[in-house]
PDB file of C-alpha atoms in Angstrom:
ATOM      1  CA  MET A1145      35.701  34.431  36.828  1.00  0.00           C
ATOM      2  CA  ARG A1146      32.786  32.581  38.372  1.00  0.00           C
ATOM      3  CA  ARG A1147      33.306  28.971  39.376  1.00  0.00           C
ATOM      4  CA  ARG A1148      31.107  26.489  37.536  1.00  0.00           C
ATOM      5  CA  TYR A1149      29.195  24.147  39.813  1.00  0.00           C
ATOM      6  CA  PRO A1150      27.489  20.862  38.905  1.00  0.00           C
ATOM      7  CA  GLU A1151      24.196  20.942  37.054  1.00  0.00           C
ATOM      8  CA  SER A1152      22.770  17.816  38.703  1.00  0.00           C
ATOM      9  CA  TRP A1153      22.852  17.109  42.443  1.00  0.00           C
ATOM     10  CA  LEU A1154      21.961  14.176  44.656  1.00  0.00           C
ATOM     11  CA  MET A1155      20.682  15.075  48.123  1.00  0.00           C
ATOM     12  CA  THR A1156      21.382  12.081  50.357  1.00  0.00           C
ATOM     13  CA  ASP A1157      19.341  10.998  53.332  1.00  0.00           C
ATOM     14  CA  GLU A1158      18.272   7.873  55.166  1.00  0.00           C
ATOM     15  CA  ARG A1159      15.383   7.265  52.739  1.00  0.00           C
ATOM     16  CA  LEU A1160      17.814   6.140  50.068  1.00  0.00           C
ATOM     17  CA  GLU A1161      19.004   3.176  52.141  1.00  0.00           C
ATOM     18  CA  ASP A1162      20.993   0.768  49.924  1.00  0.00           C
ATOM     19  CA  ARG A1163      19.913   2.580  46.728  1.00  0.00           C
ATOM     20  CA  LEU A1164      22.569   5.180  47.578  1.00  0.00           C
ATOM     21  CA  TRP A1165      25.416   3.027  46.246  1.00  0.00           C
ATOM     22  CA  PRO A1166      24.124   2.285  42.731  1.00  0.00           C
ATOM     23  CA  ILE A1167      22.973   5.898  42.392  1.00  0.00           C
ATOM     24  CA  LEU A1168      26.456   7.185  43.248  1.00  0.00           C
ATOM     25  CA  LEU A1169      28.067   4.675  40.904  1.00  0.00           C
ATOM     26  CA  HIS A1170      25.889   5.778  37.983  1.00  0.00           C
ATOM     27  CA  MET A1171      25.959   9.544  38.460  1.00  0.00           C
ATOM     28  CA  PRO A1172      27.800  11.305  35.661  1.00  0.00           C
ATOM     29  CA  PRO A1173      31.266  12.604  36.556  1.00  0.00           C
ATOM     30  CA  GLY A1174      31.057  16.249  37.517  1.00  0.00           C
ATOM     31  CA  SER A1175      27.716  15.904  39.327  1.00  0.00           C
ATOM     32  CA  GLY A1176      27.288  17.066  42.898  1.00  0.00           C
ATOM     33  CA  VAL A1177      26.356  15.280  46.116  1.00  0.00           C
ATOM     34  CA  VAL A1178      25.066  16.921  49.282  1.00  0.00           C
ATOM     35  CA  PHE A1179      25.638  14.444  52.101  1.00  0.00           C
ATOM     36  CA  ARG A1180      22.987  14.874  54.799  1.00  0.00           C
ATOM     37  CA  HIS A1181      22.014  11.741  56.776  1.00  0.00           C
ATOM     38  CA  ARG A1182      21.151  13.935  59.759  1.00  0.00           C
ATOM     39  CA  ALA A1183      19.276  11.196  61.654  1.00  0.00           C
ATOM     40  CA  THR A1184      22.164   8.707  61.455  1.00  0.00           C
ATOM     41  CA  PRO A1185      24.153   8.306  64.714  1.00  0.00           C
ATOM     42  CA  PRO A1186      27.437  10.307  64.552  1.00  0.00           C
ATOM     43  CA  ALA A1187      29.938   7.427  64.333  1.00  0.00           C
ATOM     44  CA  GLU A1188      27.862   5.611  61.715  1.00  0.00           C
ATOM     45  CA  ARG A1189      27.378   8.885  59.820  1.00  0.00           C
ATOM     46  CA  ARG A1190      31.136   9.509  59.678  1.00  0.00           C
ATOM     47  CA  ALA A1191      31.790   5.969  58.402  1.00  0.00           C
ATOM     48  CA  LEU A1192      29.037   6.310  55.793  1.00  0.00           C
ATOM     49  CA  PHE A1193      30.442   9.663  54.715  1.00  0.00           C
ATOM     50  CA  GLN A1194      33.927   8.176  54.248  1.00  0.00           C
ATOM     51  CA  ARG A1195      32.486   5.502  51.972  1.00  0.00           C
ATOM     52  CA  VAL A1196      30.554   8.130  49.971  1.00  0.00           C
ATOM     53  CA  ARG A1197      33.716  10.279  49.809  1.00  0.00           C
ATOM     54  CA  ARG A1198      35.752   7.431  48.295  1.00  0.00           C
ATOM     55  CA  ILE A1199      33.130   6.905  45.577  1.00  0.00           C
ATOM     56  CA  ALA A1200      32.769  10.642  44.980  1.00  0.00           C
ATOM     57  CA  ARG A1201      36.509  11.032  44.545  1.00  0.00           C
ATOM     58  CA  ALA A1202      36.729   8.068  42.154  1.00  0.00           C
ATOM     59  CA  ARG A1203      33.717   9.290  40.123  1.00  0.00           C
ATOM     60  CA  ARG A1204      34.799  12.989  40.189  1.00  0.00           C
ATOM     61  CA  LEU A1205      31.670  14.089  42.067  1.00  0.00           C
ATOM     62  CA  LEU A1206      31.674  17.357  44.019  1.00  0.00           C
ATOM     63  CA  LEU A1207      30.880  16.468  47.638  1.00  0.00           C
ATOM     64  CA  LEU A1208      29.337  18.880  50.139  1.00  0.00           C
ATOM     65  CA  ALA A1209      28.228  17.990  53.664  1.00  0.00           C
ATOM     66  CA  VAL A1210      25.658  19.568  55.938  1.00  0.00           C
ATOM     67  CA  ASP A1211      26.882  21.241  59.081  1.00  0.00           C
ATOM     68  CA  PRO A1212      28.772  20.046  61.090  1.00  0.00           C
ATOM     69  CA  PRO A1213      31.504  19.761  58.470  1.00  0.00           C
ATOM     70  CA  LEU A1214      33.020  16.381  57.750  1.00  0.00           C
ATOM     71  CA  PRO A1215      36.678  15.929  56.781  1.00  0.00           C
ATOM     72  CA  GLY A1216      36.990  15.415  53.048  1.00  0.00           C
ATOM     73  CA  SER A1217      34.004  17.432  51.908  1.00  0.00           C
ATOM     74  CA  VAL A1218      34.666  20.257  49.471  1.00  0.00           C
ATOM     75  CA  GLY A1219      32.271  22.557  51.295  1.00  0.00           C
ATOM     76  CA  ILE A1220      29.293  22.929  53.589  1.00  0.00           C
ATOM     77  CA  HIS A1221      25.583  22.940  52.761  1.00  0.00           C
ATOM     78  CA  GLY A1222      23.571  24.806  55.357  1.00  0.00           C
ATOM     79  CA  ARG A1223      22.652  28.096  56.925  1.00  0.00           C
ATOM     80  CA  VAL A1224      26.097  28.898  58.323  1.00  0.00           C
ATOM     81  CA  SER A1225      28.499  31.682  57.421  1.00  0.00           C
ATOM     82  CA  GLY A1226      30.797  30.693  54.572  1.00  0.00           C
ATOM     83  CA  ALA A1227      28.633  27.772  53.439  1.00  0.00           C
ATOM     84  CA  THR A1228      29.144  26.755  49.821  1.00  0.00           C
ATOM     85  CA  SER A1229      25.416  26.183  49.384  1.00  0.00           C
ATOM     86  CA  TRP A1230      22.402  27.518  51.252  1.00  0.00           C
ATOM     87  CA  PRO A1231      18.883  26.077  51.426  1.00  0.00           C
ATOM     88  CA  THR A1232      16.223  28.706  50.774  1.00  0.00           C
ATOM     89  CA  HIS A1233      12.452  28.808  50.601  1.00  0.00           C
ATOM     90  CA  ASP A1234      11.914  32.575  50.290  1.00  0.00           C
ATOM     91  CA  ARG A1235      13.632  35.837  49.382  1.00  0.00           C
ATOM     92  CA  GLY A1236      14.617  36.580  52.995  1.00  0.00           C
ATOM     93  CA  GLU A1237      16.502  33.282  53.284  1.00  0.00           C
ATOM     94  CA  ALA A1238      18.152  33.956  49.910  1.00  0.00           C
ATOM     95  CA  LEU A1239      19.336  37.375  51.105  1.00  0.00           C
ATOM     96  CA  ALA A1240      20.692  35.781  54.291  1.00  0.00           C
ATOM     97  CA  GLY A1241      22.621  33.323  52.117  1.00  0.00           C
ATOM     98  CA  VAL A1242      24.113  36.154  50.079  1.00  0.00           C
ATOM     99  CA  ARG A1243      25.136  37.980  53.280  1.00  0.00           C
ATOM    100  CA  ALA A1244      26.797  34.728  54.443  1.00  0.00           C
ATOM    101  CA  ASN A1245      28.763  34.667  51.155  1.00  0.00           C
ATOM    102  CA  THR A1246      27.261  31.444  49.795  1.00  0.00           C
ATOM    103  CA  LYS A1247      27.945  30.407  46.213  1.00  0.00           C
ATOM    104  CA  LEU A1248      24.747  28.407  45.539  1.00  0.00           C
ATOM    105  CA  LEU A1249      21.135  28.802  46.610  1.00  0.00           C
ATOM    106  CA  PHE A1250      19.167  25.541  46.726  1.00  0.00           C
ATOM    107  CA  VAL A1251      15.637  26.910  46.154  1.00  0.00           C
ATOM    108  CA  SER A1252      12.728  24.684  47.172  1.00  0.00           C
ATOM    109  CA  PRO A1253      10.164  23.302  46.877  1.00  0.00           C
ATOM    110  CA  ILE A1254       9.712  24.025  43.179  1.00  0.00           C
ATOM    111  CA  PHE A1255       7.118  21.237  42.875  1.00  0.00           C
ATOM    112  CA  ALA A1256       5.271  19.067  45.400  1.00  0.00           C
ATOM    113  CA  THR A1257       7.701  16.733  47.125  1.00  0.00           C
ATOM    114  CA  ARG A1258       7.712  13.758  49.484  1.00  0.00           C
ATOM    115  CA  SER A1259      10.263  15.581  51.650  1.00  0.00           C
ATOM    116  CA  HIS A1260       7.685  18.182  52.654  1.00  0.00           C
ATOM    117  CA  PRO A1261       4.260  16.548  52.361  1.00  0.00           C
ATOM    118  CA  GLY A1262       1.458  19.074  52.262  1.00  0.00           C
ATOM    119  CA  ALA A1263       3.803  22.052  51.806  1.00  0.00           C
ATOM    120  CA  ALA A1264       2.773  24.445  49.065  1.00  0.00           C
ATOM    121  CA  ALA A1265       5.055  24.294  46.042  1.00  0.00           C
ATOM    122  CA  LEU A1266       6.581  27.580  44.904  1.00  0.00           C
ATOM    123  CA  GLY A1267       6.294  26.844  41.212  1.00  0.00           C
ATOM    124  CA  PRO A1268       9.142  27.632  38.810  1.00  0.00           C
ATOM    125  CA  ILE A1269       8.390  31.336  38.273  1.00  0.00           C
ATOM    126  CA  LYS A1270       8.051  32.241  41.966  1.00  0.00           C
ATOM    127  CA  ALA A1271      11.137  30.152  42.762  1.00  0.00           C
ATOM    128  CA  ARG A1272      13.168  32.021  40.149  1.00  0.00           C
ATOM    129  CA  ARG A1273      12.196  35.360  41.720  1.00  0.00           C
ATOM    130  CA  ILE A1274      13.593  34.277  45.100  1.00  0.00           C
ATOM    131  CA  GLY A1275      17.193  34.562  43.946  1.00  0.00           C
ATOM    132  CA  GLN A1276      16.819  36.779  40.909  1.00  0.00           C
ATOM    133  CA  GLY A1277      19.365  39.580  40.679  1.00  0.00           C
ATOM    134  CA  LEU A1278      21.404  38.401  43.658  1.00  0.00           C
ATOM    135  CA  GLY A1279      24.417  37.238  41.634  1.00  0.00           C
ATOM    136  CA  VAL A1280      24.322  33.747  43.142  1.00  0.00           C
ATOM    137  CA  ALA A1281      23.644  30.557  41.179  1.00  0.00           C
ATOM    138  CA  MET A1282      20.309  28.876  41.965  1.00  0.00           C
ATOM    139  CA  ILE A1283      19.703  25.137  42.089  1.00  0.00           C
ATOM    140  CA  ALA A1284      16.068  24.030  41.655  1.00  0.00           C
ATOM    141  CA  MET A1285      14.985  21.475  44.240  1.00  0.00           C
ATOM    142  CA  GLY A1286      11.774  19.853  45.381  1.00  0.00           C
ATOM    143  CA  GLY A1287       9.957  17.378  43.173  1.00  0.00           C
ATOM    144  CA  MET A1288      12.674  17.739  40.548  1.00  0.00           C
ATOM    145  CA  ASP A1289      13.849  15.137  38.071  1.00  0.00           C
ATOM    146  CA  ALA A1290      15.618  15.254  34.705  1.00  0.00           C
ATOM    147  CA  ARG A1291      12.350  15.760  32.792  1.00  0.00           C
ATOM    148  CA  ARG A1292      11.283  18.709  34.938  1.00  0.00           C
ATOM    149  CA  TRP A1293      14.787  20.151  34.739  1.00  0.00           C
ATOM    150  CA  ARG A1294      14.574  20.235  30.940  1.00  0.00           C
ATOM    151  CA  ARG A1295      11.264  22.125  31.270  1.00  0.00           C
ATOM    152  CA  ILE A1296      12.562  24.876  33.604  1.00  0.00           C
ATOM    153  CA  ARG A1297      16.264  25.246  32.842  1.00  0.00           C
ATOM    154  CA  HIS A1298      15.566  28.251  30.596  1.00  0.00           C
ATOM    155  CA  LEU A1299      14.294  30.193  33.639  1.00  0.00           C
ATOM    156  CA  GLY A1300      17.819  30.890  34.873  1.00  0.00           C
ATOM    157  CA  PHE A1301      18.471  28.039  37.282  1.00  0.00           C
ATOM    158  CA  ALA A1302      22.047  26.726  37.204  1.00  0.00           C
ATOM    159  CA  GLY A1303      21.010  23.147  37.999  1.00  0.00           C
ATOM    160  CA  TRP A1304      18.674  20.841  39.847  1.00  0.00           C
ATOM    161  CA  ALA A1305      18.776  18.538  42.858  1.00  0.00           C
ATOM    162  CA  GLY A1306      16.762  15.547  43.947  1.00  0.00           C
ATOM    163  CA  ILE A1307      16.536  12.635  46.328  1.00  0.00           C
ATOM    164  CA  ASP A1308      14.095  10.289  44.626  1.00  0.00           C
ATOM    165  CA  ALA A1309      14.860  11.410  41.061  1.00  0.00           C
ATOM    166  CA  TRP A1310      17.735   9.035  40.438  1.00  0.00           C
ATOM    167  CA  PRO A1311      17.105   5.769  38.592  1.00  0.00           C
ATOM    168  CA  VAL A1312      18.783   2.617  39.865  1.00  0.00           C
ATOM    169  CA  GLY A1313      19.133  -0.946  38.667  1.00  0.00           C
ATOM    170  CA  SER A1314      20.747  -0.391  35.290  1.00  0.00           C
ATOM    171  CA  SER A1315      24.290  -0.232  34.018  1.00  0.00           C
ATOM    172  CA  ALA A1316      23.384   2.869  31.993  1.00  0.00           C
ATOM    173  CA  SER A1317      24.418   6.186  33.445  1.00  0.00           C
ATOM    174  CA  ILE A1318      21.791   8.737  34.354  1.00  0.00           C
ATOM    175  CA  ILE A1319      22.873  11.012  31.507  1.00  0.00           C
ATOM    176  CA  ASP A1320      22.598   8.123  29.026  1.00  0.00           C
ATOM    177  CA  ARG A1321      19.042   7.498  30.216  1.00  0.00           C
ATOM    178  CA  GLN A1322      18.222  11.204  29.939  1.00  0.00           C
ATOM    179  CA  LYS A1323      19.556  11.320  26.378  1.00  0.00           C
ATOM    180  CA  ARG A1324      17.573   8.236  25.360  1.00  0.00           C
ATOM    181  CA  LYS A1325      14.380   9.829  26.693  1.00  0.00           C
ATOM    182  CA  ALA A1326      15.103  13.047  24.793  1.00  0.00           C
ATOM    183  CA  VAL A1327      15.929  11.436  21.444  1.00  0.00           C
ATOM    184  CA  PRO A1328      13.006   9.852  19.545  1.00  0.00           C
ATOM    185  CA  THR A1329      13.596   6.319  18.324  1.00  0.00           C
TER     186      THR A1329
END
C-alpha cells in the first residue's frame, strides 16, 4: 500500500524571517514542511531546525530537511540517493529521482515565482508530463497557493508547496481561510 503524504507543504527559507512561526502555528495538522535555510550558518541552522521540529511534532506536521540531514527530520529533500522528496524541473531530473528511489517529486516552477525570477514557468500541463507514468507522487511548486491548487489538483498532482503562499496574522487556520474563500456567503 502506498504511503499518503501531505497535500500542502511549506518550503522554508530565510525570506520568511519571523513569519515562519505564525505560519507553522497555523498550518493544518498533517501538512508538510521542507526545512531549507541553506544560507543560515550551520550552528544557527541546527538551532532553528530544533525549534521548527518541536512545533512540527506538536502540530503533527511531517518534517523533511534538505541535505545534509538533520536529526529529527522524517526524511531528506534533495537530489541524493534515498531522499524522501526530489526537486525536479524536467523529465530527466524526475527519472533520476525515481532511480534514487524517491517517494515524492516536487515539480517546479508551475507558475512564475519570486524564487526564480525570469525563469520560464512550466505551466500545469507540461509540469504534469514531467512525472506522468513514473509511479511517484508529484507535488506542484512554484507560484502556487491554495487558489491555484484548487485549479490544478484534477491534473494528477498529489499536493502543492509554497513559500509565500501562507497567510499570517490571523488566528484562523489556513484550511479555515481556504474553506471561507471557497464557500459563498
